[in-house]
mmCIF file of C-alpha atoms and ligand atoms in Angstrom:
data_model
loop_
_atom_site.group_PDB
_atom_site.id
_atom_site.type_symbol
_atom_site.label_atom_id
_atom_site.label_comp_id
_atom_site.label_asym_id
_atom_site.label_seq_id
_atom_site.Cartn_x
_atom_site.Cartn_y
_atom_site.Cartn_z
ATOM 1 C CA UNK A 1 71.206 -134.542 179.592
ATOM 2 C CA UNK A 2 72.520 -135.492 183.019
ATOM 3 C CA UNK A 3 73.198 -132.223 185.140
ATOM 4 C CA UNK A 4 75.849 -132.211 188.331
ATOM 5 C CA UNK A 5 73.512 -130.557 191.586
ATOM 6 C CA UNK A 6 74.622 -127.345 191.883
ATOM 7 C CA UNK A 7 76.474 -126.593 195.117
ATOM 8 C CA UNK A 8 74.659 -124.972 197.471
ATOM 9 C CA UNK A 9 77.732 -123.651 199.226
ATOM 10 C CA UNK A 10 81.337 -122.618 198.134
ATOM 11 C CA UNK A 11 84.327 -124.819 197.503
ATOM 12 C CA UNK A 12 85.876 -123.159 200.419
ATOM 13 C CA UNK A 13 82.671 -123.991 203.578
ATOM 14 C CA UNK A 14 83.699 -127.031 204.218
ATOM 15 C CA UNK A 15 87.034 -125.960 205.367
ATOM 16 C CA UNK A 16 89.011 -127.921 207.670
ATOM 17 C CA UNK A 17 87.093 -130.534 207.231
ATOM 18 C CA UNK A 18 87.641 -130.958 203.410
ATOM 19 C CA UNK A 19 90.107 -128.791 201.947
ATOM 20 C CA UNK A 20 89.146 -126.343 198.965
ATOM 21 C CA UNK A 21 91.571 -127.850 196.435
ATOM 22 C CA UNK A 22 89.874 -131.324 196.765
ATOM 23 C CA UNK A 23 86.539 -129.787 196.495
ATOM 24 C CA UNK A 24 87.341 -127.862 193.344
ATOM 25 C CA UNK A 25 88.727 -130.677 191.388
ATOM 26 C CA UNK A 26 86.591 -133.321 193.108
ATOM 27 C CA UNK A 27 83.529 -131.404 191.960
ATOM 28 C CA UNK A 28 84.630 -129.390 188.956
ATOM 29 C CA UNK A 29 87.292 -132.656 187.288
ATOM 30 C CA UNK A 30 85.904 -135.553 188.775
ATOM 31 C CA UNK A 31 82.510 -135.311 189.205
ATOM 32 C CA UNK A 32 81.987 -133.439 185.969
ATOM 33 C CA UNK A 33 84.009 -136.064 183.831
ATOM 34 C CA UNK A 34 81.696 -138.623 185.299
ATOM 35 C CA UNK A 35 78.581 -136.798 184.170
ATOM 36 C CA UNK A 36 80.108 -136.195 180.376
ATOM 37 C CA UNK A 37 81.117 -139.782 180.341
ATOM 38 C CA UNK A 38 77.748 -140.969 181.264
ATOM 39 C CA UNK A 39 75.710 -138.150 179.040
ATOM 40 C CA UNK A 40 77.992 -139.224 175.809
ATOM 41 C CA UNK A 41 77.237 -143.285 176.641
ATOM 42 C CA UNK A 42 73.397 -142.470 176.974
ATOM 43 C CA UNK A 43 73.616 -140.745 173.955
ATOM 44 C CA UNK A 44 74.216 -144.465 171.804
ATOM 45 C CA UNK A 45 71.646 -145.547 173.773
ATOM 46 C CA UNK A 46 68.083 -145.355 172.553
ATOM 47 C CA UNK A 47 66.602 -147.903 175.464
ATOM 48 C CA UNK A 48 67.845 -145.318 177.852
ATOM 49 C CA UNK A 49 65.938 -141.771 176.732
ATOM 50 C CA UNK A 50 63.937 -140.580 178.744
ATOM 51 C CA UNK A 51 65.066 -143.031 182.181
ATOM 52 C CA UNK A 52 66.354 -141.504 185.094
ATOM 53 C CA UNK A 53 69.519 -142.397 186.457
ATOM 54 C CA UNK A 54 67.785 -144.383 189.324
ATOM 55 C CA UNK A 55 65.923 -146.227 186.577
ATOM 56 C CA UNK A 56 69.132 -146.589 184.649
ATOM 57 C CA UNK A 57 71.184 -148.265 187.734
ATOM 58 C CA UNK A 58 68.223 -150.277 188.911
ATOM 59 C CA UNK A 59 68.167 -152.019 185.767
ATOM 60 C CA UNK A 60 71.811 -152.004 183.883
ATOM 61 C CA UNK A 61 71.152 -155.491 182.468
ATOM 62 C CA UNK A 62 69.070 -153.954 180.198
ATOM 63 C CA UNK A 63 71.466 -152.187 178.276
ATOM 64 C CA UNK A 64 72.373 -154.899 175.643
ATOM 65 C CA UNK A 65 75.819 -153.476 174.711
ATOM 66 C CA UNK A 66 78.240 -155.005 177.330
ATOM 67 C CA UNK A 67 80.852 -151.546 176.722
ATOM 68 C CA UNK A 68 78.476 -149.552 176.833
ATOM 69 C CA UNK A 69 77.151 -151.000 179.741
ATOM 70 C CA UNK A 70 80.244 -150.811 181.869
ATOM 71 C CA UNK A 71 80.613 -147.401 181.010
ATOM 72 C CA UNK A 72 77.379 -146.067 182.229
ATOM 73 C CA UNK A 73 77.717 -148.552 185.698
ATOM 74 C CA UNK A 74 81.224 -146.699 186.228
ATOM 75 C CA UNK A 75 80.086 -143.051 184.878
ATOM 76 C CA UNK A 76 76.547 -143.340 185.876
ATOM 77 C CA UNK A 77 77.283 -144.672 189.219
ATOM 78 C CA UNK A 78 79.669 -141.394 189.381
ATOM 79 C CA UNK A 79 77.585 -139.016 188.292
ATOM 80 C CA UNK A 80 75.062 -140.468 191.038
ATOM 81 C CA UNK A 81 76.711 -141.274 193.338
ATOM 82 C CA UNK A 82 78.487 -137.701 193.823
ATOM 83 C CA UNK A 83 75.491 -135.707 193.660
ATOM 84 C CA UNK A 84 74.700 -138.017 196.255
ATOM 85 C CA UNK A 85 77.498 -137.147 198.479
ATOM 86 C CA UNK A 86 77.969 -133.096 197.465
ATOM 87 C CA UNK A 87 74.147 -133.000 198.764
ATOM 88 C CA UNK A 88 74.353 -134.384 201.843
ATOM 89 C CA UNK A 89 77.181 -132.385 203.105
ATOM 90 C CA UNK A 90 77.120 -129.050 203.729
ATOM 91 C CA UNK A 91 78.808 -125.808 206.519
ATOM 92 C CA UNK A 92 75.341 -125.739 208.311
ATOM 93 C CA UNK A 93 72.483 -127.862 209.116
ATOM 94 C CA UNK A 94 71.776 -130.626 211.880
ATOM 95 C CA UNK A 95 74.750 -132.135 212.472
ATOM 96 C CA UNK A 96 72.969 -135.146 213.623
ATOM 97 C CA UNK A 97 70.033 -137.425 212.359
ATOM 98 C CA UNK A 98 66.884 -136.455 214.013
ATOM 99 C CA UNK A 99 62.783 -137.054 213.554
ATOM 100 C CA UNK A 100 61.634 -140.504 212.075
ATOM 101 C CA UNK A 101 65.295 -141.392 210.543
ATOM 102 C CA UNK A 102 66.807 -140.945 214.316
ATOM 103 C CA UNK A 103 63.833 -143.172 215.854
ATOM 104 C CA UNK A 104 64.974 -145.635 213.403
ATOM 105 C CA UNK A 105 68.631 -145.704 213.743
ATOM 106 C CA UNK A 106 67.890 -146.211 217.443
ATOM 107 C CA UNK A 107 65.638 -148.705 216.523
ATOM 108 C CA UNK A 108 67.895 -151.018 214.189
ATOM 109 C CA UNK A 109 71.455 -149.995 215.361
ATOM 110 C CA UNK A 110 71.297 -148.456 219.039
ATOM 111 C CA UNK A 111 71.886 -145.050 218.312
ATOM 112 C CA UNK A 112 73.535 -142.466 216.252
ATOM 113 C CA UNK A 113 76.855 -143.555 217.572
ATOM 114 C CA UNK A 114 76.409 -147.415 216.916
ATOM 115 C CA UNK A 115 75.899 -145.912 213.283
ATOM 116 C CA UNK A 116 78.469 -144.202 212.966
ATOM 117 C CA UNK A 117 80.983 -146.608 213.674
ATOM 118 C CA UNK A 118 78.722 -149.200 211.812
ATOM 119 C CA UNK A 119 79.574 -146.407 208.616
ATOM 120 C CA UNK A 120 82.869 -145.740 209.676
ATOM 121 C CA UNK A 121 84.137 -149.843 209.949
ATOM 122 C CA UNK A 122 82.529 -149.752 206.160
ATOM 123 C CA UNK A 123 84.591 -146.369 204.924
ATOM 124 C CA UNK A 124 87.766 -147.489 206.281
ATOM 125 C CA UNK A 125 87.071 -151.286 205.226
ATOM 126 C CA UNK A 126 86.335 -150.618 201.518
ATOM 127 C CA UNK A 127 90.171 -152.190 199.583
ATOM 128 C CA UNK A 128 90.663 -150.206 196.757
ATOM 129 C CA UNK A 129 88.409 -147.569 196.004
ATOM 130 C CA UNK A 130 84.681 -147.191 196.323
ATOM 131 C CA UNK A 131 82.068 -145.760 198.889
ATOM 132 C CA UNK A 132 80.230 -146.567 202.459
ATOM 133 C CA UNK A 133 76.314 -146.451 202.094
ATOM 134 C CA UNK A 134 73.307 -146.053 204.445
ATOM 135 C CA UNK A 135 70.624 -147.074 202.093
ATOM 136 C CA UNK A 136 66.989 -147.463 203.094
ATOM 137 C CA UNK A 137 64.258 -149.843 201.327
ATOM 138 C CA UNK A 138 60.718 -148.448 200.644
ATOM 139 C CA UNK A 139 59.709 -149.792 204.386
ATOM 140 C CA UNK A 140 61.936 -147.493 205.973
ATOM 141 C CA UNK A 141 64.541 -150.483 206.560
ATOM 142 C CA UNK A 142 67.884 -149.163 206.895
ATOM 143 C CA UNK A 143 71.337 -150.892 205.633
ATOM 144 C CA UNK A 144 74.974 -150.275 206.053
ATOM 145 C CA UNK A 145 76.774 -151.638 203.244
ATOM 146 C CA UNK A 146 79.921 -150.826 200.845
ATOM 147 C CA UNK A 147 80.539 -150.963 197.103
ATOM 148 C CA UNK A 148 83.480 -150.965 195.093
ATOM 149 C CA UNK A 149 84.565 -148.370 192.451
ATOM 150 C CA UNK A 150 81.405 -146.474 191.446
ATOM 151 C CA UNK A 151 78.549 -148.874 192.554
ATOM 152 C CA UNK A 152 76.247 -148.083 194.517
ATOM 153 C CA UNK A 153 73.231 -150.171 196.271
ATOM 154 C CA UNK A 154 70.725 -149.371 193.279
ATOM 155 C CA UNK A 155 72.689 -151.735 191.444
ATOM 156 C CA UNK A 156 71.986 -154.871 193.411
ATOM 157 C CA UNK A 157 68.374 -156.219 194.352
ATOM 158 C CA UNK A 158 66.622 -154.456 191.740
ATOM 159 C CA UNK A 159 67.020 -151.175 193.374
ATOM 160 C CA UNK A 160 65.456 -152.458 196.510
ATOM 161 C CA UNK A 161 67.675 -150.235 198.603
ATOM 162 C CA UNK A 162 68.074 -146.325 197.415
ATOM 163 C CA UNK A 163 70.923 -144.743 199.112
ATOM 164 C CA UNK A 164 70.640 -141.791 201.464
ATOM 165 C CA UNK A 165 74.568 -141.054 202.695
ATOM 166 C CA UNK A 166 77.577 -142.152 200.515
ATOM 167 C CA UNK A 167 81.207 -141.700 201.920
ATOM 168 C CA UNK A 168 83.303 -141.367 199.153
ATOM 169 C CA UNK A 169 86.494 -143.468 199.513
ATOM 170 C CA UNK A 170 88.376 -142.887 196.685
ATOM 171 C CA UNK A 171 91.857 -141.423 197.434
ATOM 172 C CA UNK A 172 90.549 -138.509 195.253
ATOM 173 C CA UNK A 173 87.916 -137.340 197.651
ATOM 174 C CA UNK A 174 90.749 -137.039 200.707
ATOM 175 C CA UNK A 175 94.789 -137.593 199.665
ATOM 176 C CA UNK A 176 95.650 -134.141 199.089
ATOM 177 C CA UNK A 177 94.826 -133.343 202.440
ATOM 178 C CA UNK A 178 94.571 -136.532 204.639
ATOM 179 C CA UNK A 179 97.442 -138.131 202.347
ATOM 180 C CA UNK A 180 97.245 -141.852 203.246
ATOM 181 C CA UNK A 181 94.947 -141.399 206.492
ATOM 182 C CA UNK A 182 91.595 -143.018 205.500
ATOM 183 C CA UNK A 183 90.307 -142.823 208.572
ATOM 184 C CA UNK A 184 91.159 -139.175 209.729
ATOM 185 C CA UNK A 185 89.466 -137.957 206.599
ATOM 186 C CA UNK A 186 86.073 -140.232 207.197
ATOM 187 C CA UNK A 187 86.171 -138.847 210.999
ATOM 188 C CA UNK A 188 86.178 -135.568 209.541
ATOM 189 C CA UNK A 189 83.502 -136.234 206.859
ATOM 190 C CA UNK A 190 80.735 -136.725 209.911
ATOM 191 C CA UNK A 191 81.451 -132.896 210.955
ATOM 192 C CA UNK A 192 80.009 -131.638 207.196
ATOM 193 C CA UNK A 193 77.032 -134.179 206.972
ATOM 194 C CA UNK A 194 73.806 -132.259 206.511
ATOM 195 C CA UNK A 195 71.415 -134.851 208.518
ATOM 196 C CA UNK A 196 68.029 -132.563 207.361
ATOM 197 C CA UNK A 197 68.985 -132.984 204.159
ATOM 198 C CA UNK A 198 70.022 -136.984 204.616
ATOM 199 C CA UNK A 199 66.391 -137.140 206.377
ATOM 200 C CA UNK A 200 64.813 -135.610 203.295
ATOM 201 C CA UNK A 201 65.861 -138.036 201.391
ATOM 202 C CA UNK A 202 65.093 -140.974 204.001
ATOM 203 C CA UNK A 203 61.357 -139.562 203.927
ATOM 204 C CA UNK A 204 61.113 -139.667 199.973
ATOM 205 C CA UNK A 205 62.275 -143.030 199.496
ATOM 206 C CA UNK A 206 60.112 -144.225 202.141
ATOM 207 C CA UNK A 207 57.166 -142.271 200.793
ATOM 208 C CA UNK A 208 57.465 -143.301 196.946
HETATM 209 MN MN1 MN B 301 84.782 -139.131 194.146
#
């Protein structure tokens, strides 16, 4: 069974910035209908017991079924992809990258700054729905790149690249506040990234 993270903060802390009402039913209708989705489709699934969900999206050609196999790239990708992005923010932490990950974003893009807008161009470039990714390989090579609907970079190259920020742009994730204003809410969304935790993750996929 597939679990949503548990938050580590309230629906309310990451007020202005995202609004409680799109936290509530981001997390507790979207999110969670992702991860029931994806347990139910795992559940006709006997190649996939006992996988993880990296495993899972690494390798979705292996699911024979083609259904079946959309639905867990859609739901699986969901139910990644947002504990993905519920992780990484959060009220406190650094609110910019620092140690090894920082050395490297100066390194490949010119700074934090060149980044951001590198992230930003991708958020508000994305037609449609899907996310904005900083992915790393297991070098420590860093990638901007965007997705549609609920991919994700594990899905291409083999899993080459693991993500370690997602910006969800789905109009669920900002229109009750930001309304049709991509780009305010994705301006906003750098004020409630936790960089320790994005770090954390930089260092484990490096690592493993
Ligand atoms: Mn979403």
């Amino acid at each position: 069974m597939f679990e949503q993270i548990k938050l580590t903060y309230g629906f309310d802390a990451l007020e202005p910035y995202i609004d409680t009402l799109t936290m509530e039913t981001h997390y507790g209708k979207h999110h969670a209908a992702y991860t029931a989705n994806l347990n139910k489709a795992v559940e006709q699934l006997p190649e996939l017991q006992g996988k993880t969900i990296e495993e899972i999206l690494s390798n979705l050609d292996q699911i024979s079924d083609a259904a079946l196999r959309t639905t867990v790239q859609n739901n699986g990708g969901g139910f990644y992809n947002h504990n993905l992005y519920f992780a990484i923010m959060a009220p406190g932490g650094s609110k910019e990258p620092t140690g090894d990950l920082l050395q490297k974003i100066n390194a490949q893009f010119g700074g934090y700054d060149q980044l951001k807008e590198k992230l930003t161009a991708a958020a508000n470039g994305r037609f449609g729905s899907g996310w904005a990714w900083l992915s790393t390989d297991a070098q420590g090579n860093l990638q901007v790149t965007s997705t549609p609907n609920q991919d994700n970079p594990l899905m291409a190259d083999g899993g080459k690249f693991t993500p370690i920020l997602g910006i969800d742009v789905w109009e669920h994730a900002y229109y009750l506040k930001y309304k049709n204003l991509r780009g305010d809410y994705v301006k906003a969304f750098f004020e409630v990234v936790n960089w320790d935790e994005v770090a954390a993750r930089y260092a484990e996929a490096v690592n493993s």
